[in-house]
PDB file of C-alpha atoms in Angstrom:
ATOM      1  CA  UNK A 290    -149.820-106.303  56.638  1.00  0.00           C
ATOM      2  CA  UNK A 291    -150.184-106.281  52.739  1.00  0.00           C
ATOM      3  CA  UNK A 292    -147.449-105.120  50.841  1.00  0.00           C
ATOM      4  CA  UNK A 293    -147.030-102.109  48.838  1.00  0.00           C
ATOM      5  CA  UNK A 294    -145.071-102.330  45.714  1.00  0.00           C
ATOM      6  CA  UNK A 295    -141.697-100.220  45.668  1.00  0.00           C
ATOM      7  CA  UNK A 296    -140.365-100.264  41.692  1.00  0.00           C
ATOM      8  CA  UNK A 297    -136.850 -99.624  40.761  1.00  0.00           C
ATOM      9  CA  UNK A 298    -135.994 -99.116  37.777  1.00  0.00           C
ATOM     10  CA  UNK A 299    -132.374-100.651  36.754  1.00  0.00           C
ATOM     11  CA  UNK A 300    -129.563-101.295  34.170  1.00  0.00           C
ATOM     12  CA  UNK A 301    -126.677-103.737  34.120  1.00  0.00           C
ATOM     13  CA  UNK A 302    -124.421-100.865  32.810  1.00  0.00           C
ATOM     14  CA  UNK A 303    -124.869 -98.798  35.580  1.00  0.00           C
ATOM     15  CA  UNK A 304    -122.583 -98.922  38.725  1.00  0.00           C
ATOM     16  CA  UNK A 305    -124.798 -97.418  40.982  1.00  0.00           C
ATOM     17  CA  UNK A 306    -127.439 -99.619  39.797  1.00  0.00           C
ATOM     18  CA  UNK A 307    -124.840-102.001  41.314  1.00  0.00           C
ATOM     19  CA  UNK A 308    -124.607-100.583  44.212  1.00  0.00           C
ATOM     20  CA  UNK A 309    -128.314-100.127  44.816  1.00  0.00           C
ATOM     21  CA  UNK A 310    -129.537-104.120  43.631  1.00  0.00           C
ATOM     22  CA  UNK A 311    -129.082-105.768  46.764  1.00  0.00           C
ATOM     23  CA  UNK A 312    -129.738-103.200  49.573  1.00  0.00           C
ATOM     24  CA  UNK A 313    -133.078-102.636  47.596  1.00  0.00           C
ATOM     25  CA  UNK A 314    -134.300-106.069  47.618  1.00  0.00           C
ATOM     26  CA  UNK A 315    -133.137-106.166  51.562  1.00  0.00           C
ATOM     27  CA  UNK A 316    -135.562-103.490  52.313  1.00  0.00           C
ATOM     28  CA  UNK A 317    -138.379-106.768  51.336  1.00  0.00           C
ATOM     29  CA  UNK A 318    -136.688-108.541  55.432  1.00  0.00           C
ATOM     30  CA  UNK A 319    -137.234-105.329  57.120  1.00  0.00           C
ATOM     31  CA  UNK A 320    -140.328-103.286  55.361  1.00  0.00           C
ATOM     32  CA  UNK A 321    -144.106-104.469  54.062  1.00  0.00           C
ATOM     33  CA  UNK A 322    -142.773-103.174  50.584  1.00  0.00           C
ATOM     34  CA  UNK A 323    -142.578-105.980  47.478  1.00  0.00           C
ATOM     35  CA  UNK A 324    -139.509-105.022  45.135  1.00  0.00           C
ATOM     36  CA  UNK A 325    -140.634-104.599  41.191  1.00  0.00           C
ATOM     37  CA  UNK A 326    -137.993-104.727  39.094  1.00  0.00           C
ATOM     38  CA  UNK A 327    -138.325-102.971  35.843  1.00  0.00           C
ATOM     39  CA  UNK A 328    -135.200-102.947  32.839  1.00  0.00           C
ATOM     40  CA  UNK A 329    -135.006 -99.644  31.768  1.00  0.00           C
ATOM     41  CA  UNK A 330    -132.275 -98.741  29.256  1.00  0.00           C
ATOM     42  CA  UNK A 331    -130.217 -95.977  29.701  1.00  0.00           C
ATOM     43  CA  UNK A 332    -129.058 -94.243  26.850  1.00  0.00           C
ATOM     44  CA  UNK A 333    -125.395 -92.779  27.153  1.00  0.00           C
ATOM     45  CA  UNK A 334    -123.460 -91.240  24.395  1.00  0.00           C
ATOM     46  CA  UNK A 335    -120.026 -92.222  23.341  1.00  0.00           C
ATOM     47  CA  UNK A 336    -116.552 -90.329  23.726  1.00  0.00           C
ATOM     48  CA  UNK A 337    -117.086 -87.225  20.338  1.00  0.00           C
ATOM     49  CA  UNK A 338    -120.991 -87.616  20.892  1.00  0.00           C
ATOM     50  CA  UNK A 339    -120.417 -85.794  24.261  1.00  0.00           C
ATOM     51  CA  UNK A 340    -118.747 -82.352  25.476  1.00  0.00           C
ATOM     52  CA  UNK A 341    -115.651 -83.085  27.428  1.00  0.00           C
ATOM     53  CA  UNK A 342    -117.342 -82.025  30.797  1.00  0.00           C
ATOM     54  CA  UNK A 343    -119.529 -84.918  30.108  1.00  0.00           C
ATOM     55  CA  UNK A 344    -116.414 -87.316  29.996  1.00  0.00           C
ATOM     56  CA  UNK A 345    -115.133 -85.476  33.426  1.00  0.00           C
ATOM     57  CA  UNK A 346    -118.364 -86.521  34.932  1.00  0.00           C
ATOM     58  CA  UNK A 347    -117.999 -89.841  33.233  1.00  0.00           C
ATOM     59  CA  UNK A 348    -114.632 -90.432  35.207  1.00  0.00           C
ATOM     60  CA  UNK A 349    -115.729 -89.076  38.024  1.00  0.00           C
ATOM     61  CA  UNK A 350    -118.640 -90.900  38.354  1.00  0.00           C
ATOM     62  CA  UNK A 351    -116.447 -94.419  38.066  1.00  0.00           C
ATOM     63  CA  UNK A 352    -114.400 -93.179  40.612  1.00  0.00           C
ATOM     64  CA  UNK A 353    -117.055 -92.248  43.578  1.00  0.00           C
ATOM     65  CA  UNK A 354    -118.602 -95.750  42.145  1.00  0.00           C
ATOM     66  CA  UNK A 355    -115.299 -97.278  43.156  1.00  0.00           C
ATOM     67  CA  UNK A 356    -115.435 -95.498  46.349  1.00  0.00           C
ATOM     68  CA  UNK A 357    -118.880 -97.172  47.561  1.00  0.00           C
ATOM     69  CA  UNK A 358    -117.851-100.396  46.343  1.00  0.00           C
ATOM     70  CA  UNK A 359    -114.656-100.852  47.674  1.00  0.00           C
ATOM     71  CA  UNK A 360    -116.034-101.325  51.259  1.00  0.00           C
ATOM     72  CA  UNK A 361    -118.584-103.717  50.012  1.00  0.00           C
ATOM     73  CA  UNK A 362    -115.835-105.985  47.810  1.00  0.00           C
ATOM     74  CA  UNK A 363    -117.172-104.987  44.552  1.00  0.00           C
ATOM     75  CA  UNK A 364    -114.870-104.341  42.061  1.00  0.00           C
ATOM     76  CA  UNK A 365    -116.235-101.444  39.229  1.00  0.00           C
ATOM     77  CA  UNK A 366    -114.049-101.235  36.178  1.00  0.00           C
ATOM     78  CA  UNK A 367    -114.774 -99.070  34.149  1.00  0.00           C
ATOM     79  CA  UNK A 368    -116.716-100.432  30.570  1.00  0.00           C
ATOM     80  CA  UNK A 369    -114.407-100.065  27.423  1.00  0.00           C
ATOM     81  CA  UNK A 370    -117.512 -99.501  25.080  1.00  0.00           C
ATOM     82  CA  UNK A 371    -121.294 -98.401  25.269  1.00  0.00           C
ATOM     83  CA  UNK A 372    -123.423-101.118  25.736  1.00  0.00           C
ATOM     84  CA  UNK A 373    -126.730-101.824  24.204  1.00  0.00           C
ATOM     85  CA  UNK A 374    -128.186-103.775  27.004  1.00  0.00           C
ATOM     86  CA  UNK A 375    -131.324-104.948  25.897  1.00  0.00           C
ATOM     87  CA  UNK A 376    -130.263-108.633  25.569  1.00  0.00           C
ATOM     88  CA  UNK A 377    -128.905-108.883  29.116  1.00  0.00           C
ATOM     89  CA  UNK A 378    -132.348-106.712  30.266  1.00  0.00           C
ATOM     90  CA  UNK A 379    -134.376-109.246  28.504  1.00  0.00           C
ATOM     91  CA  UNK A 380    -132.092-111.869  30.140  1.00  0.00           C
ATOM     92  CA  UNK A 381    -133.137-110.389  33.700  1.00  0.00           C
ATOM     93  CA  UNK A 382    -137.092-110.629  32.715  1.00  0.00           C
ATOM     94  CA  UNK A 383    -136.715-114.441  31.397  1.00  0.00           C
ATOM     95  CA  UNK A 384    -134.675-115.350  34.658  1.00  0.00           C
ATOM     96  CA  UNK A 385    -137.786-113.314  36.808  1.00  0.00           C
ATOM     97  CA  UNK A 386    -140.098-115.596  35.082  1.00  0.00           C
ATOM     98  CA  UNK A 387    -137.956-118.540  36.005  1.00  0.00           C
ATOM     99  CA  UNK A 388    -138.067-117.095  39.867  1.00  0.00           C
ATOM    100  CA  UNK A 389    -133.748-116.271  38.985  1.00  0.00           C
ATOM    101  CA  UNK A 390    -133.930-112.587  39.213  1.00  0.00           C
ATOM    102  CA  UNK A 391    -131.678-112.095  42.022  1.00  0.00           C
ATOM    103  CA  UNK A 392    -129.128-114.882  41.131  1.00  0.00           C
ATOM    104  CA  UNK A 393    -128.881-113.739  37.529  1.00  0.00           C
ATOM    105  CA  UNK A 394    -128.839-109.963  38.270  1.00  0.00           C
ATOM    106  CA  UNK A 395    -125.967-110.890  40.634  1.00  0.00           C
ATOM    107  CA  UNK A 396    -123.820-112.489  38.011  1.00  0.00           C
ATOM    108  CA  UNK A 397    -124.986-110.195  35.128  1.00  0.00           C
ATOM    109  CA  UNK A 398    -123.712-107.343  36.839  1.00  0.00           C
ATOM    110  CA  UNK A 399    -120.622-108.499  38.810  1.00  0.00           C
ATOM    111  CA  UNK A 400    -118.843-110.190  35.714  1.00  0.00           C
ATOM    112  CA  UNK A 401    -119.851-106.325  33.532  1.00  0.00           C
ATOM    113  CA  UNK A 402    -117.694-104.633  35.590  1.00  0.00           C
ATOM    114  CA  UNK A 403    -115.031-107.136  35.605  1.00  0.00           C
ATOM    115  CA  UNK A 404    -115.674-106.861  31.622  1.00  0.00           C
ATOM    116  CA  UNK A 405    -116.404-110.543  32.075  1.00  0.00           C
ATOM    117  CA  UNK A 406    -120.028-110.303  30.234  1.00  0.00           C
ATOM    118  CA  UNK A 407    -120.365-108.834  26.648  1.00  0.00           C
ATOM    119  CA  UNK A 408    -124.325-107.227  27.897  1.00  0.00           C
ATOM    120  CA  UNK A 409    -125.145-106.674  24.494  1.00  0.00           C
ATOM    121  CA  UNK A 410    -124.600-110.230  22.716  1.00  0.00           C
ATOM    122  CA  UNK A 411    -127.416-112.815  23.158  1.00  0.00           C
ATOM    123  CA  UNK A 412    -124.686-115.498  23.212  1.00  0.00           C
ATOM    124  CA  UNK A 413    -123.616-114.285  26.455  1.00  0.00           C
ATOM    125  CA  UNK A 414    -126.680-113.974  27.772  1.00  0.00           C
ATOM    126  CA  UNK A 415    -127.730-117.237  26.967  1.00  0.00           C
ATOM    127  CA  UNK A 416    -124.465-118.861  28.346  1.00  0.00           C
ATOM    128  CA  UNK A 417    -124.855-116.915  31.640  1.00  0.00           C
ATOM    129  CA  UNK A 418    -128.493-118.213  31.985  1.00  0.00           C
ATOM    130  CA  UNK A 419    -127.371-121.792  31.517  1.00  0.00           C
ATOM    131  CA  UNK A 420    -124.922-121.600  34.379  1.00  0.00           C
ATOM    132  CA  UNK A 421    -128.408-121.113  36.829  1.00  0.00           C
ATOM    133  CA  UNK A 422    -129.899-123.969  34.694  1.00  0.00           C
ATOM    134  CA  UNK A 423    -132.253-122.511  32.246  1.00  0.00           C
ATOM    135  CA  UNK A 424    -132.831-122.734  29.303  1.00  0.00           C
ATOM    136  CA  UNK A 425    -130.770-121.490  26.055  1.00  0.00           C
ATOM    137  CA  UNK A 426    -133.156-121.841  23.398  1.00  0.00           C
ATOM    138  CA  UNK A 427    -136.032-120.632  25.753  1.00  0.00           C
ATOM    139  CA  UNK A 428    -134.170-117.367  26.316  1.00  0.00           C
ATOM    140  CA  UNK A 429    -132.867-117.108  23.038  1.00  0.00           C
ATOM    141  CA  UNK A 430    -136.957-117.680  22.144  1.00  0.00           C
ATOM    142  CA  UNK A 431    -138.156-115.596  24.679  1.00  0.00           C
ATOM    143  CA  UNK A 432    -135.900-112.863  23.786  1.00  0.00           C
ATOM    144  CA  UNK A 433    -137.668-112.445  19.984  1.00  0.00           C
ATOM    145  CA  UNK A 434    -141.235-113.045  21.472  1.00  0.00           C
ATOM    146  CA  UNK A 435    -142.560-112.561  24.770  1.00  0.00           C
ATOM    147  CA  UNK A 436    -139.924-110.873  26.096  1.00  0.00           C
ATOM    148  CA  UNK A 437    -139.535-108.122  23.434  1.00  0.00           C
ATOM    149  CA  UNK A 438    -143.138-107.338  23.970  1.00  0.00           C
ATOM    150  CA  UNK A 439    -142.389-107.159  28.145  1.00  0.00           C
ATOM    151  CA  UNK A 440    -138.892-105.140  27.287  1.00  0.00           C
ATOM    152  CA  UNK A 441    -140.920-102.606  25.707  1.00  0.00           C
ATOM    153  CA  UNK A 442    -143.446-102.396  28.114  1.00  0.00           C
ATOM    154  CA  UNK A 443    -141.138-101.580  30.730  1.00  0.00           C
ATOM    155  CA  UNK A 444    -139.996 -98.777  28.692  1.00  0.00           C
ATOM    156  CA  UNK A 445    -143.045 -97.169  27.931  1.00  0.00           C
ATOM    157  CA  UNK A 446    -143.727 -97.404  31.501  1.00  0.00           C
ATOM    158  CA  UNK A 447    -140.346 -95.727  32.184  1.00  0.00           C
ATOM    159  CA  UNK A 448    -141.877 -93.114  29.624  1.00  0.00           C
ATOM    160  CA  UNK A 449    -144.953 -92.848  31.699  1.00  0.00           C
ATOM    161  CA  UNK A 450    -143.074 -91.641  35.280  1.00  0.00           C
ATOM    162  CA  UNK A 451    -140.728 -89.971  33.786  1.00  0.00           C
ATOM    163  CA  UNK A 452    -137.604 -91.936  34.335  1.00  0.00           C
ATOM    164  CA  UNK A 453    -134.033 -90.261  33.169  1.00  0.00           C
ATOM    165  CA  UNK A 454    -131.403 -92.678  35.006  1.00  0.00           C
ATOM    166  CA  UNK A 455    -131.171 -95.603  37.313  1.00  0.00           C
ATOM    167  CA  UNK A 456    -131.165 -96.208  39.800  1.00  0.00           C
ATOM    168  CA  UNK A 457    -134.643 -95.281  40.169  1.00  0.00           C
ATOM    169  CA  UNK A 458    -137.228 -95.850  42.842  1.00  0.00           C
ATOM    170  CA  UNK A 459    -140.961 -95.288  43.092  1.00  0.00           C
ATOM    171  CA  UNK A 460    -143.105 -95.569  46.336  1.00  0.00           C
ATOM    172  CA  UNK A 461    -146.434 -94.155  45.527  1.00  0.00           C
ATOM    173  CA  UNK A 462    -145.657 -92.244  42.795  1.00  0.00           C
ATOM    174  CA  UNK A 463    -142.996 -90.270  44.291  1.00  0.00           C
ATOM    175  CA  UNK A 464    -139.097 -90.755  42.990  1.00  0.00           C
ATOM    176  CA  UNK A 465    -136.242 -91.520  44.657  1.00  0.00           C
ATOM    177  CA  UNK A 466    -132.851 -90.905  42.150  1.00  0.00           C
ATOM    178  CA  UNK A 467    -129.724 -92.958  43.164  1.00  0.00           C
ATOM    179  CA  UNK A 468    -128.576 -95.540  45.098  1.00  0.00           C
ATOM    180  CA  UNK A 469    -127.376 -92.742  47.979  1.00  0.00           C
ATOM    181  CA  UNK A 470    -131.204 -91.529  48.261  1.00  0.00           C
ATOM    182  CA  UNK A 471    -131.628 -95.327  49.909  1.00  0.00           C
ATOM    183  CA  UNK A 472    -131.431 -94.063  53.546  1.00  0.00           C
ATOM    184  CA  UNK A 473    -134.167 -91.251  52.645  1.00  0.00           C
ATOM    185  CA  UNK A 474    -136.604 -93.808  51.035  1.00  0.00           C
ATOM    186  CA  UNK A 475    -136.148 -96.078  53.994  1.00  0.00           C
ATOM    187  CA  UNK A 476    -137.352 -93.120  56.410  1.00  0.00           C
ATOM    188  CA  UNK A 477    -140.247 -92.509  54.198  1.00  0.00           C
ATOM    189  CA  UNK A 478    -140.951 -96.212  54.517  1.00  0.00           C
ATOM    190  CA  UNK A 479    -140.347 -95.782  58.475  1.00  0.00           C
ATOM    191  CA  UNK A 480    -143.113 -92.869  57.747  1.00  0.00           C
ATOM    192  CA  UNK A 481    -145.573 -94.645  55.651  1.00  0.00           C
ATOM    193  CA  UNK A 482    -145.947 -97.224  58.859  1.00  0.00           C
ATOM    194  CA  UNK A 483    -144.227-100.121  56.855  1.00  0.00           C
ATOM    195  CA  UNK A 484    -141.859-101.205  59.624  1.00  0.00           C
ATOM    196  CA  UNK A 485    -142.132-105.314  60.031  1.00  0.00           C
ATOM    197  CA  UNK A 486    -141.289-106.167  63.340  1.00  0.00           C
ATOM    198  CA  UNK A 487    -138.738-108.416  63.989  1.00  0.00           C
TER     199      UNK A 487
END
């Protein structure tokens, strides 16, 4: 059976992102669906950019995080600044091309939200990669050339369906928002005939 792409579009900032990274890639053992990740950068504003029923959602939304992870053995903590995440994005497309996506995006986003990783500093990105083996200066190459161009590719393509937060999934063009809307793509996979028999 050939097998249809599913995209999800994802940040290392966002928890439920988190949440959603592995599950999503499992669907690959029990569906004819190939995983596409795309970076997409979510734009959040800071505490006095915001009303304050924006930072009660904020707070909230760390603690219902905290309430899926828990059971799982993922700590969330909360980030003490907003992150730029473009160099850690770019980080996930250079490991993809290395055939690292999964290991990296494992670290990258475990060691956030211990406020391990500083997302937004190229150092850190680079010193992460190492620890899987690559490449530094690639990355740190990569990141002003070829990956730049891909970076912004995946955002006009986030432009293109529309895409206003992440977790984000696509199967044939029709959107699934949130790593709790899982169960309700896997029935429309169930649907679609996609089922690999085990």
């Amino acid at each position: 059976m050939e097998r249809k792409e599913l995209k999800m579009y994802s940040d290392y900032k966002s928890p439920f992102a988190y949440l959603a990274f592995d599950p999503a890639f499992a669907l690959q053992e029990r569906f004819a669906v190939r995983v596409r990740w795309i970076p997409f950068q979510l734009r959040i504003k800071d505490r006095g950019q915001r009303s304050v029923y924006s930072d009660y959602k904020a707070k909230y939304s760390y603690l219902d995080a905290r309430r899926w992870a828990r059971p799982r053995g993922i700590l969330i903590r909360a980030p003490q600044k907003i992150y730029d995440t473009a160099p850690a994005l770019i980080g996930g497309l250079f490991a993809e091309s290395r055939g690292l996506l999964l290991e990296y995006s494992r670290k990258a986003y475990e060691l956030f939200f211990r406020r391990e990783f500083e997302a937004d500093d190229p150092e850190a990105v680079a010193a992460l990669l190492a620890t899987l083996g690559l490449s530094r200066a690639e990355y740190r190459e990569y990141l002003r050339g070829e990956g730049a161009r891909a970076y912004a590719a995946a955002q006009e393509e986030a432009a293109a369906d529309n895409v206003f937060g992440v977790p984000l999934f696509f199967f044939e063009r029709e959107p699934f928002w949130g790593h709790d809307r899982l169960p309700i793509l896997e029935q429309r996979l169930v649907e679609a005939g996609l089922s690999i028999a085990h």
